[in-house]
CSV table of C-alpha atoms and ligand atoms in Angstrom, one decimal:
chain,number,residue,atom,x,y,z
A,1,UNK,CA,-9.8,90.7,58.0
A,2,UNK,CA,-12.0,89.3,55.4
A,3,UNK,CA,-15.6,91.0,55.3
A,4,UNK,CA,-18.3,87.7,54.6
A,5,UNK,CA,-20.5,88.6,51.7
A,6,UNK,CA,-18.0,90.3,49.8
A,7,UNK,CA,-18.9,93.1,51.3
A,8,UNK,CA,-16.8,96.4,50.0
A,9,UNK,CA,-15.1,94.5,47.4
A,10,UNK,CA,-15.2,95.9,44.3
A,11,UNK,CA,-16.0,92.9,41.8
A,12,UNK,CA,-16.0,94.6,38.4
A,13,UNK,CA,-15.9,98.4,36.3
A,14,UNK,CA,-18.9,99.1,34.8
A,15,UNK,CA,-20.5,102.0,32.7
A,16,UNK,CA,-24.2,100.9,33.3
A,17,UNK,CA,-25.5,102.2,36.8
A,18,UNK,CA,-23.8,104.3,39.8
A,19,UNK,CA,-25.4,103.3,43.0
A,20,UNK,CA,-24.5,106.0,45.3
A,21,UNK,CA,-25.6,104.2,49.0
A,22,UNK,CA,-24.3,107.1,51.7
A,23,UNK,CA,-26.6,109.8,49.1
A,24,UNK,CA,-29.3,107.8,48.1
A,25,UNK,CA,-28.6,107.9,44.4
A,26,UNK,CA,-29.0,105.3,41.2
A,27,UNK,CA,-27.8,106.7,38.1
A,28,UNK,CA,-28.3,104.8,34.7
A,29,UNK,CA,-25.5,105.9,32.6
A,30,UNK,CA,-25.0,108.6,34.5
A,31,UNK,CA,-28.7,110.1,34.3
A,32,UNK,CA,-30.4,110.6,37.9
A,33,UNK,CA,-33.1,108.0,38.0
A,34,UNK,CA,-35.8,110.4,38.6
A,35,UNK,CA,-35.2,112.3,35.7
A,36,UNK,CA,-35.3,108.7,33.8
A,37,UNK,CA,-38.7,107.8,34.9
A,38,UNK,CA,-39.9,111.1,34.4
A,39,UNK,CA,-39.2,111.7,30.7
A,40,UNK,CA,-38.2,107.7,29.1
A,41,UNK,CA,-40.2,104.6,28.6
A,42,UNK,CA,-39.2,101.2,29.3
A,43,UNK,CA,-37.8,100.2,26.0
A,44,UNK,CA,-35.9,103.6,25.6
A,45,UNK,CA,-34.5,102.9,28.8
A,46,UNK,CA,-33.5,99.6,27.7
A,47,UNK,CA,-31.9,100.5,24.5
A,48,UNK,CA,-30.1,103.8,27.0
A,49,UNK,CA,-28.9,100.4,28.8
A,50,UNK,CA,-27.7,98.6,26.2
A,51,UNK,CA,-26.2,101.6,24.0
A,52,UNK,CA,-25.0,103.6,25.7
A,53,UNK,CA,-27.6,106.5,24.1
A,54,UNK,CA,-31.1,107.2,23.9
A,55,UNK,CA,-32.3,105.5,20.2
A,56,UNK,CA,-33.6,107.6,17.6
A,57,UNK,CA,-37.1,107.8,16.3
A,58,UNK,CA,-36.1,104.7,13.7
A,59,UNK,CA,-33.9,103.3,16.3
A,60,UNK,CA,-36.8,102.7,18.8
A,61,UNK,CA,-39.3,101.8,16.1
A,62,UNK,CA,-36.8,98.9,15.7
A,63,UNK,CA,-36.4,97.8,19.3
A,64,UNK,CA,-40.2,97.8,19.5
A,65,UNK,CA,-40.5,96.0,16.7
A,66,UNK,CA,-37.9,93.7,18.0
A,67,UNK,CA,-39.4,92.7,21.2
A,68,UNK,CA,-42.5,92.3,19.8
A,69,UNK,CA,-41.4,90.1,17.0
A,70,UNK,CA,-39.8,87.7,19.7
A,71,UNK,CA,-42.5,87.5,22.2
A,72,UNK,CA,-43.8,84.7,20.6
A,73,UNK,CA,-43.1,81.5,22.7
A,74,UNK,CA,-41.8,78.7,20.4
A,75,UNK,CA,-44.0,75.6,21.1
A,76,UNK,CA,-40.9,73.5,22.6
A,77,UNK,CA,-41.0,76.4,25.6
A,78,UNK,CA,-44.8,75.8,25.6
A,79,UNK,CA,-44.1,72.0,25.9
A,80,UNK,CA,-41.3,72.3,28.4
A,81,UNK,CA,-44.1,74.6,30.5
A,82,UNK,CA,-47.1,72.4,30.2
A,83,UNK,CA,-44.8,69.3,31.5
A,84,UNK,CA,-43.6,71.3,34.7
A,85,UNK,CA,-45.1,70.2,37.7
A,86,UNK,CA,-48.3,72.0,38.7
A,87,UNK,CA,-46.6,72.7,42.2
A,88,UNK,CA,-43.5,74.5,41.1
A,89,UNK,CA,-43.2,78.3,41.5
A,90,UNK,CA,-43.2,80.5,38.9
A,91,UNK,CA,-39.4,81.6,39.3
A,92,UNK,CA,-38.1,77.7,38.9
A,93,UNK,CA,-40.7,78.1,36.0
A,94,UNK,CA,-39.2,81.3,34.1
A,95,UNK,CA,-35.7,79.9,35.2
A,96,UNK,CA,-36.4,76.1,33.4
A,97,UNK,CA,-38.3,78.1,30.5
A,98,UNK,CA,-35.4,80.4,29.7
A,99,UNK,CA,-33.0,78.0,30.3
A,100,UNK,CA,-34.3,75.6,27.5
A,101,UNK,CA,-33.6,78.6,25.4
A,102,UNK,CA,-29.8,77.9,25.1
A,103,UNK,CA,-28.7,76.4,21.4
A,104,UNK,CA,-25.5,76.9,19.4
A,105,UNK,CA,-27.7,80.6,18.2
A,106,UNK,CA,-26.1,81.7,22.0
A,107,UNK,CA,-23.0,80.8,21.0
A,108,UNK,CA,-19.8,83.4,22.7
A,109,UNK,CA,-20.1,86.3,22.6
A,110,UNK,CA,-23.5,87.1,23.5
A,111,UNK,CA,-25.2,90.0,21.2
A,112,UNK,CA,-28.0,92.5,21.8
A,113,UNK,CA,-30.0,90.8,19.4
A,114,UNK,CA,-30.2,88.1,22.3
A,115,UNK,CA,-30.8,90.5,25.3
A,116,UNK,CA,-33.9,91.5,23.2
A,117,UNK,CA,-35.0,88.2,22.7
A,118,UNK,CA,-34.5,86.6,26.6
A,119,UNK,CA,-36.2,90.5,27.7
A,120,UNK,CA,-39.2,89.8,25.0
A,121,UNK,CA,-39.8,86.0,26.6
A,122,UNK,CA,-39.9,86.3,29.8
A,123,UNK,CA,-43.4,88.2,30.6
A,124,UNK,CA,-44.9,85.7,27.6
A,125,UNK,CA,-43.4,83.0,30.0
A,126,UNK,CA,-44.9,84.4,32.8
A,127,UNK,CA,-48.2,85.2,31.4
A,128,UNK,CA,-48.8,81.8,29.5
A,129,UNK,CA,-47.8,79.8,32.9
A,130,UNK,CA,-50.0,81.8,35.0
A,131,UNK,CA,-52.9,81.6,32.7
A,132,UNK,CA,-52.5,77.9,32.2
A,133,UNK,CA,-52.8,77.2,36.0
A,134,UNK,CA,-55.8,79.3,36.3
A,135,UNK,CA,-57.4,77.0,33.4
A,136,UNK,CA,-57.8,79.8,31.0
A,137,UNK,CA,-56.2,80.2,27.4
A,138,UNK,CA,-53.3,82.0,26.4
A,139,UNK,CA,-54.0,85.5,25.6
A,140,UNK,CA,-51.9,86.2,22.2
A,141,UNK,CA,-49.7,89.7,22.5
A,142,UNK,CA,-51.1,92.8,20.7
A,143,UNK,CA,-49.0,94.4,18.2
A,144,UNK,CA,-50.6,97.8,18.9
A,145,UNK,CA,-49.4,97.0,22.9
A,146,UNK,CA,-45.9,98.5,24.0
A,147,UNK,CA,-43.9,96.2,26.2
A,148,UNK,CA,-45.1,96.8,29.5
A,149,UNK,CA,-48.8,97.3,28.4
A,150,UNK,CA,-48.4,94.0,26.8
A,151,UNK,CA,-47.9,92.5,29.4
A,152,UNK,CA,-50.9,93.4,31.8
A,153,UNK,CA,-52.9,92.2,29.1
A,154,UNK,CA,-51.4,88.7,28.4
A,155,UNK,CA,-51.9,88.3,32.0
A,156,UNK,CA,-55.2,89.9,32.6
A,157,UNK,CA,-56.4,89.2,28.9
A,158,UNK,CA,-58.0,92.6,29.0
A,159,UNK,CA,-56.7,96.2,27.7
A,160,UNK,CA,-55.1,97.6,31.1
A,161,UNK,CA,-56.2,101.3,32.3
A,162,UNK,CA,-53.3,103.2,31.6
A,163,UNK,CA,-52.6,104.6,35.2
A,164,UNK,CA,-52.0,101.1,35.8
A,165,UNK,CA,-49.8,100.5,32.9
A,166,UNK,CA,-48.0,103.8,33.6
A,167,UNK,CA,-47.3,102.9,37.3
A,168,UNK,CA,-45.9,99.5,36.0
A,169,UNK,CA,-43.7,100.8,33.7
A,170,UNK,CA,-42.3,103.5,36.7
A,171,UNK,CA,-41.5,100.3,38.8
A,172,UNK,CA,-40.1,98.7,36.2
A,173,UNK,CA,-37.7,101.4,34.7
A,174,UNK,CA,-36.8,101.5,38.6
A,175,UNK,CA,-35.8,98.2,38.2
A,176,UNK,CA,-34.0,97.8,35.1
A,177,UNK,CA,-30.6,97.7,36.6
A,178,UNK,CA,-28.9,98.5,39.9
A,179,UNK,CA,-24.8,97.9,40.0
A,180,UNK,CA,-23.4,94.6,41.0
A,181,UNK,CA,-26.2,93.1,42.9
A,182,UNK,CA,-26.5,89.6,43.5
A,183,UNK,CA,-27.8,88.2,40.3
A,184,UNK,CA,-26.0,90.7,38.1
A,185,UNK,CA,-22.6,89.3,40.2
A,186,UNK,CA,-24.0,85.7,39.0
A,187,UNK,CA,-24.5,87.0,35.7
A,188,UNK,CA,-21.2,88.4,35.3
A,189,UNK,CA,-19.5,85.2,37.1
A,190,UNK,CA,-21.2,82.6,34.8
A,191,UNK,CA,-20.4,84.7,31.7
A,192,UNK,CA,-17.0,85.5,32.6
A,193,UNK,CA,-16.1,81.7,31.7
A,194,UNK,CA,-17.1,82.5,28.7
A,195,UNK,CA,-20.8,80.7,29.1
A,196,UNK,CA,-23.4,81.9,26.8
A,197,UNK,CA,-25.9,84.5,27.4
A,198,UNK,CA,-28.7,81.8,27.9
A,199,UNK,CA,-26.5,80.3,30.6
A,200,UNK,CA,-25.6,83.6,32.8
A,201,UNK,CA,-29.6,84.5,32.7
A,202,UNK,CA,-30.4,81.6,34.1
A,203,UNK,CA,-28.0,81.7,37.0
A,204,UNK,CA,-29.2,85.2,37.8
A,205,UNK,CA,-32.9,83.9,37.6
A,206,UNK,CA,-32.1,81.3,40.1
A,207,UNK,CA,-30.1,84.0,42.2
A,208,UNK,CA,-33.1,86.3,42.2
A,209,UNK,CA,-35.6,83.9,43.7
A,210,UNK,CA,-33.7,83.9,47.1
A,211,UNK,CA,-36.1,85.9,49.4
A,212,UNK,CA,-33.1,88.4,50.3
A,213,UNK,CA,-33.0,89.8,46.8
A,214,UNK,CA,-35.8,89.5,44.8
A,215,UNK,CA,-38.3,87.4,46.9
A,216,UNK,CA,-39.0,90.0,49.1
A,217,UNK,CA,-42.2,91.6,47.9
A,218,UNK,CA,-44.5,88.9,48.9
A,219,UNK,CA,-42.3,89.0,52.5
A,220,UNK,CA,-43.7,92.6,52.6
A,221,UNK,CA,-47.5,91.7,51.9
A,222,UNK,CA,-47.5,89.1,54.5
A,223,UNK,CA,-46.2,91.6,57.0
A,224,UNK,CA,-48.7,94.5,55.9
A,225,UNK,CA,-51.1,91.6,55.8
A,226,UNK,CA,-50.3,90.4,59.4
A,227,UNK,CA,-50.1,94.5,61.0
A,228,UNK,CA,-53.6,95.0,59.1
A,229,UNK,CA,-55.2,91.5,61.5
A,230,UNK,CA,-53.4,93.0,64.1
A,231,UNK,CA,-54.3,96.3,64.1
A,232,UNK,CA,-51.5,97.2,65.4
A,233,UNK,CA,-48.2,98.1,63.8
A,234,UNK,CA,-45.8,98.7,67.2
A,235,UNK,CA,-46.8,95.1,68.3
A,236,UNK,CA,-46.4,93.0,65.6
A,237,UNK,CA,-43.4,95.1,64.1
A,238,UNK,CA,-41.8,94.8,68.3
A,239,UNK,CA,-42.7,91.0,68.3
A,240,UNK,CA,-40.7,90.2,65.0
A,241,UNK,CA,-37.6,92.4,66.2
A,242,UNK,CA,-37.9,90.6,69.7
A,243,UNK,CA,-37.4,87.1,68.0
A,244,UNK,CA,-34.7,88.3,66.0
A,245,UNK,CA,-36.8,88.1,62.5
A,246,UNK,CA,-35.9,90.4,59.4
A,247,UNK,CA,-38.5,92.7,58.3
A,248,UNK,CA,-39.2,92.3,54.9
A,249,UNK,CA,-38.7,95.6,52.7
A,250,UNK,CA,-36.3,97.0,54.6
A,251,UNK,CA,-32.5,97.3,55.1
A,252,UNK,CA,-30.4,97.2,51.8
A,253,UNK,CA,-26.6,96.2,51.4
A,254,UNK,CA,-25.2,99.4,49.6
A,255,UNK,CA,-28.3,102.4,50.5
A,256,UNK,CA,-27.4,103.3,54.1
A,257,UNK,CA,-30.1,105.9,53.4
A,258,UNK,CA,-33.9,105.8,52.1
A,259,UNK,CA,-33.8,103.7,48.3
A,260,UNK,CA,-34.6,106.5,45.9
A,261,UNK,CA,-36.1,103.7,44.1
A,262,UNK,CA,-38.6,103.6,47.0
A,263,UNK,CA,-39.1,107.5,47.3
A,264,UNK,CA,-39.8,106.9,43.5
A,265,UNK,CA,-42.2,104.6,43.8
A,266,UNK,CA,-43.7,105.7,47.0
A,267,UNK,CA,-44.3,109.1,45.2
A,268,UNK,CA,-46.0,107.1,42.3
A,269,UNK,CA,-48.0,105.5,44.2
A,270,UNK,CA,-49.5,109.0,46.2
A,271,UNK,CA,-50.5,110.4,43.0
A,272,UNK,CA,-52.0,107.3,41.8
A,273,UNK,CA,-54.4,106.7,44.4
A,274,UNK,CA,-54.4,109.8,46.6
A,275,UNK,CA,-55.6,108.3,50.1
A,276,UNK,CA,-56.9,105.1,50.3
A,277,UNK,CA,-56.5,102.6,53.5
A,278,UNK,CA,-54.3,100.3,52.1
A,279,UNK,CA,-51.7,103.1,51.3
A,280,UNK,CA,-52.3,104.3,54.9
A,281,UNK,CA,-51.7,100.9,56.4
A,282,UNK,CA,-48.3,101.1,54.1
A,283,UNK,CA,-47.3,104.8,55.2
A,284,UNK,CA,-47.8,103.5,59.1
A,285,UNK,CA,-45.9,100.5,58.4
A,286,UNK,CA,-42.7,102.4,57.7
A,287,UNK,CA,-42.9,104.8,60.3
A,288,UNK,CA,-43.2,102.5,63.1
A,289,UNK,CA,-41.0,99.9,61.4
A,290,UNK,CA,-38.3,102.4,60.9
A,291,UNK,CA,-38.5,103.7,64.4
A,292,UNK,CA,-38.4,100.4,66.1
A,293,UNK,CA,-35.4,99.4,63.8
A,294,UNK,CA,-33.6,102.7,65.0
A,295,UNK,CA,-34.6,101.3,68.5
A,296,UNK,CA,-33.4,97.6,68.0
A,297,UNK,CA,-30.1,98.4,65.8
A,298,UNK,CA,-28.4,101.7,66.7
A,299,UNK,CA,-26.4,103.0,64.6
A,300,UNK,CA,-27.4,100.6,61.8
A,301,UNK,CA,-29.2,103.0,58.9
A,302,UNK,CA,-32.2,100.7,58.6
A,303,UNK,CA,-34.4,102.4,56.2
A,304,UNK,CA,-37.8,101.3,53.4
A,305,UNK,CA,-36.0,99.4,50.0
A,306,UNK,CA,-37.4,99.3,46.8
A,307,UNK,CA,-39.7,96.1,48.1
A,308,UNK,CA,-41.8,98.2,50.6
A,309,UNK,CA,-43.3,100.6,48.1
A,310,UNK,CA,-43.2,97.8,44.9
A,311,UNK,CA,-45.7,95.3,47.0
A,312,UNK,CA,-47.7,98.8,47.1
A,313,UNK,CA,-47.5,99.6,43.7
A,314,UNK,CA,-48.6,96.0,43.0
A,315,UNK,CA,-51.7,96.0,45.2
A,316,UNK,CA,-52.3,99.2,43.7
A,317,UNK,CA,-52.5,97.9,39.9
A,318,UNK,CA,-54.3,94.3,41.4
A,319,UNK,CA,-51.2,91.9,40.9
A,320,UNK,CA,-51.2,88.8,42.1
A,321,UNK,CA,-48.3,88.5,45.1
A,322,UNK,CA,-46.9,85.9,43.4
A,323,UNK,CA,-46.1,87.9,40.1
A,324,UNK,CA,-44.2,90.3,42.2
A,325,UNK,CA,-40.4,88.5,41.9
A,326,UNK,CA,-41.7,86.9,38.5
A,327,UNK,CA,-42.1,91.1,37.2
A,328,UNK,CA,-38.8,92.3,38.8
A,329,UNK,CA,-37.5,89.4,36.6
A,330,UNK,CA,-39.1,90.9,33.6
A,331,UNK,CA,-37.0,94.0,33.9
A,332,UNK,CA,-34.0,93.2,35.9
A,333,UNK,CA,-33.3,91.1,32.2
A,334,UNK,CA,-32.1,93.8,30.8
A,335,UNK,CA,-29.6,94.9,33.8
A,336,UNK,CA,-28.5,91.2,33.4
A,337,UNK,CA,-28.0,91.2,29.9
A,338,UNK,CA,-26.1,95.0,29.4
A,339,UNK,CA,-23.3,93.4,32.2
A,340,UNK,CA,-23.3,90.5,30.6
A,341,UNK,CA,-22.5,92.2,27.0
A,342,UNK,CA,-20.0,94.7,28.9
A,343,UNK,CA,-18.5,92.1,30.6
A,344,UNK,CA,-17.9,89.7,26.9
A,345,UNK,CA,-16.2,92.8,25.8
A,346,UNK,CA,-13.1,92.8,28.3
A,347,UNK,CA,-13.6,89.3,30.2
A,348,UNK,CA,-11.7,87.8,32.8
A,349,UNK,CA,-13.0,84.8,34.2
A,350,UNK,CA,-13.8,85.4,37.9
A,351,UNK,CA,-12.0,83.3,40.0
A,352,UNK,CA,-11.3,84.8,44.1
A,353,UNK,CA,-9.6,82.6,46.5
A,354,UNK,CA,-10.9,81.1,50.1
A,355,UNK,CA,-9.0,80.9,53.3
A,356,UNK,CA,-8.9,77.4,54.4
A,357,UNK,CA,-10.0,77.1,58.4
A,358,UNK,CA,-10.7,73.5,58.7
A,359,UNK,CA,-8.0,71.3,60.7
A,360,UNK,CA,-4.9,70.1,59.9
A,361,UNK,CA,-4.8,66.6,59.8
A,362,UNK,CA,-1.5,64.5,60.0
A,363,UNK,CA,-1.4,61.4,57.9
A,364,UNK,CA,-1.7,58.9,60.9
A,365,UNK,CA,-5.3,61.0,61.8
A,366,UNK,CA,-6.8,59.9,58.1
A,367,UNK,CA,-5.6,56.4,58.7
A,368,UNK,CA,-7.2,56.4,61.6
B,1,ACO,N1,-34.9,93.7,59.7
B,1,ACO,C1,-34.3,93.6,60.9
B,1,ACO,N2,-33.0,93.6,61.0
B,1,ACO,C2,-32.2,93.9,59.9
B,1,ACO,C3,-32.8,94.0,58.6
B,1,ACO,C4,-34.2,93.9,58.5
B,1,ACO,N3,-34.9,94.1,57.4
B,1,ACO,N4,-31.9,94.3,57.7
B,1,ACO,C5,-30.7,94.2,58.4
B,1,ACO,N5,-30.9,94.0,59.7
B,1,ACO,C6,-29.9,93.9,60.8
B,1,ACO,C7,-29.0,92.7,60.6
B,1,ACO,O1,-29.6,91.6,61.2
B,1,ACO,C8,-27.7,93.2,61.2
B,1,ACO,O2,-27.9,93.1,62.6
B,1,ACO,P1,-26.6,92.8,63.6
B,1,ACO,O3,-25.5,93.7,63.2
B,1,ACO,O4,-27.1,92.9,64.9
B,1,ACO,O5,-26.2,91.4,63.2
B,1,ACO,C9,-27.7,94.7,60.9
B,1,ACO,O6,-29.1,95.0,60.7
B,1,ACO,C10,-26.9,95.0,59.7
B,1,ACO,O7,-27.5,94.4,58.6
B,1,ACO,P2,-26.6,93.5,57.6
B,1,ACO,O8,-27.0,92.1,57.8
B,1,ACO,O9,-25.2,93.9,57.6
B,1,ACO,O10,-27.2,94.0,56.2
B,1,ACO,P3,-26.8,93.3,54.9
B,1,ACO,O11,-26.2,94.4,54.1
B,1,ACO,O12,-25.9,92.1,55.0
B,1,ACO,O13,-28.2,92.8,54.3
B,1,ACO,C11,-30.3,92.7,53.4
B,1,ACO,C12,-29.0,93.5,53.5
B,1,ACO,C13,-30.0,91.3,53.0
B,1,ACO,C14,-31.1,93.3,52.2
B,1,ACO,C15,-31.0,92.8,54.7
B,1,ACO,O14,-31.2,94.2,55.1
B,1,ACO,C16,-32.3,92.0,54.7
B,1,ACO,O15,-32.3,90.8,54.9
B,1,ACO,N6,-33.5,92.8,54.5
B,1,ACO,C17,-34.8,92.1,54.5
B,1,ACO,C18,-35.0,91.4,53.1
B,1,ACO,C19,-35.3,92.4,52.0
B,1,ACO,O16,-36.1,93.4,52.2
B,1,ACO,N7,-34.7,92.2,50.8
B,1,ACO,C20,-34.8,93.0,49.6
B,1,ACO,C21,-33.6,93.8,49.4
B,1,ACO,S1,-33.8,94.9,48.0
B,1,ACO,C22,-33.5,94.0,46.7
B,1,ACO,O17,-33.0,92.9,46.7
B,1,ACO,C23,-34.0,94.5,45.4
């Protein structure tokens, strides 16, 4: 019997990530995420991604350079931007910005030389649309500012404090890449016809907006939101269950255990801020929430994702809830753009079948 979703089907072999759902384990090339985020910053994370090593002292000198050489936003994006409509969210923004990217430069196969580029854009994307809708200037990038510091200050157009930039950077090494998730699959699919680079980034931006994959964050505020007017967690957590709603930040296809990426994060976030209410609110949250799931679907290994503790982290640094998905776009790039470049160098075009179970019609039923 076919499983819906795709579920258990193994779509592709990879080198980049090992998701280990039944133990609770992400592994970047084979390196236990913890240890990653303990001793690697985002851009030797990405080049670890992209490589297949860690980069020398040269090497990453060069990818830093790289990035920031190409974080400059040619004035056609800027035009494309400024004649979006003012109502349309930031994803379709990114996904419309990047997507006006593709020329014959993106030509088959895609290069790394391209990943660094579409990685560099997208918080200069993010930053310049935000700013523009608040009615303040574009901030340019500083060349003394590392990626993800960079980026808090395009957006905030002030020098971040660095335990903000620091707990950024955690959540979005966390983020970088994680197997053949949904986007990464769209990625891969688009790609595997042999599509350009520009092409399969901006199928996986448009996969990423759905609010099961990377829309949840702001799901997650709006419930932490709606327990805090509440007051109480067991009643509005019971209520949702009762009328069959998900709950945001919670449940996750392949971890059938706690996302390390959340026990990561989670961890961040109690040495960042000791005890404050907000992170209290959080911790209560996902007690009761994973008690009551226990309760309404035995049996069903219903534990916090990396959304519970990423909305945290975001409140924590003061981002905006509608830069969470826009951020996780930011990094997940690069996962996008290693599968992409290890799928170019052995491709088959993707191409599963469906079982028909409409009726059978008989040629006097269509005349009819
Ligand atoms: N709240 C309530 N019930 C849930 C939740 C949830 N968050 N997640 C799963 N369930 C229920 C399902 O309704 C299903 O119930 P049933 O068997 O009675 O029909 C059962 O648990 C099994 O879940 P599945 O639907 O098989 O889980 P699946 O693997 O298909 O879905 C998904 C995973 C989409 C992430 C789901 O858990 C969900 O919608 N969660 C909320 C949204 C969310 O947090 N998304 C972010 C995911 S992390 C990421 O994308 C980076």
């Amino acid at each position: 019997m076919m499983e819906k979703g795709l579920k258990g089907v193994v779509a592709a072999q990879t080198s980049i990530s090992h998701v280990d759902g039944l133990n609770g384990k992400l592994l970047y090339r084979g390196l236990d995420i913890g240890e990653v985020t303990k001793r690697y910053s985002f851009e030797e994370t990405a080049y670890f991604l992209w490589h297949g090593k860690f980069p020398n002292e040269d090497e990453l000198n060069d990818l830093k350079n790289e990035l920031k050489r190409n974080r400059k936003l040619s004035s056609s994006i800027k035009e494309i931007i400024d004649h979006l409509p003012k109502n349309m969210d930031l994803m379709s923004v990114i996904r419309t910005a990047i997507s006006s990217e593709g020329s014959e430069e993106y030509g088959w196969k895609p290069t790394i030389a391209q990943a660094i580029r579409l990685t560099a854009l997208v918080p200069s994307i993010i930053a310049y649309r935000t700013r523009s809708m608040e009615g303040k200037p574009f901030v340019s990038p500083r060349e003394d500012l590392d990626h993800v510091e960079n980026y808090l200050y395009i957006i905030n157009g002030t020098t971040p404090l660095k335990a903000h930039a620091e707990a950024l950077e955690t959540y979005m090494i966390l983020t970088l890449e994680h197997g053949m998730n949904a986007s990464t699959f769209s990625a891969r699919v688009t790609a595997s016809t042999e599509s350009d680079l520009v092409s399969a980034a901006t199928s996986a931006i448009g996969t990423m907006k759905g609010p099961l994959h990377g829309g949840a964050p702001s799901g997650v505020i709006a419930l932490l939101d709606e327990v805090a007017e509440a007051g109480n967690p067991e009643r509005v957590i019971r209520e949702k269950l009762v009328r069959g709603e998900k709950l945001m930040g919670f449940g996750h296809r392949v971890y059938k255990t706690l996302d390390p990426r959340a026990a990561a994060l989670k961890e961040r976030l109690l040495n960042m801020t000791g005890k404050d209410q907000w992170l209290d609110l959080a911790l209560e949250t996902e007690r009761t929430a994973v008690a009551l799931l226990h309760e309404f679907k035995p049996g069903r290994s219903l534990y916090t994702n990396v959304e519970f503790y990423a909305a945290a982290i975001m409140k924590a640094i003061q981002m905006d809830d509608e830069l969470f998905t826009p951020t996780f776009t930011a990094s997940r790039m690069v996962g996008w753009t290693a599968h992409v470049l290890e799928q170019s160098e052995d491709n088959t075009i993707f191409r599963p079948e469906s079982v028909y179970i409409g009726p059978a019609h008989t040629k006097e039923d269509v005349k009819n």
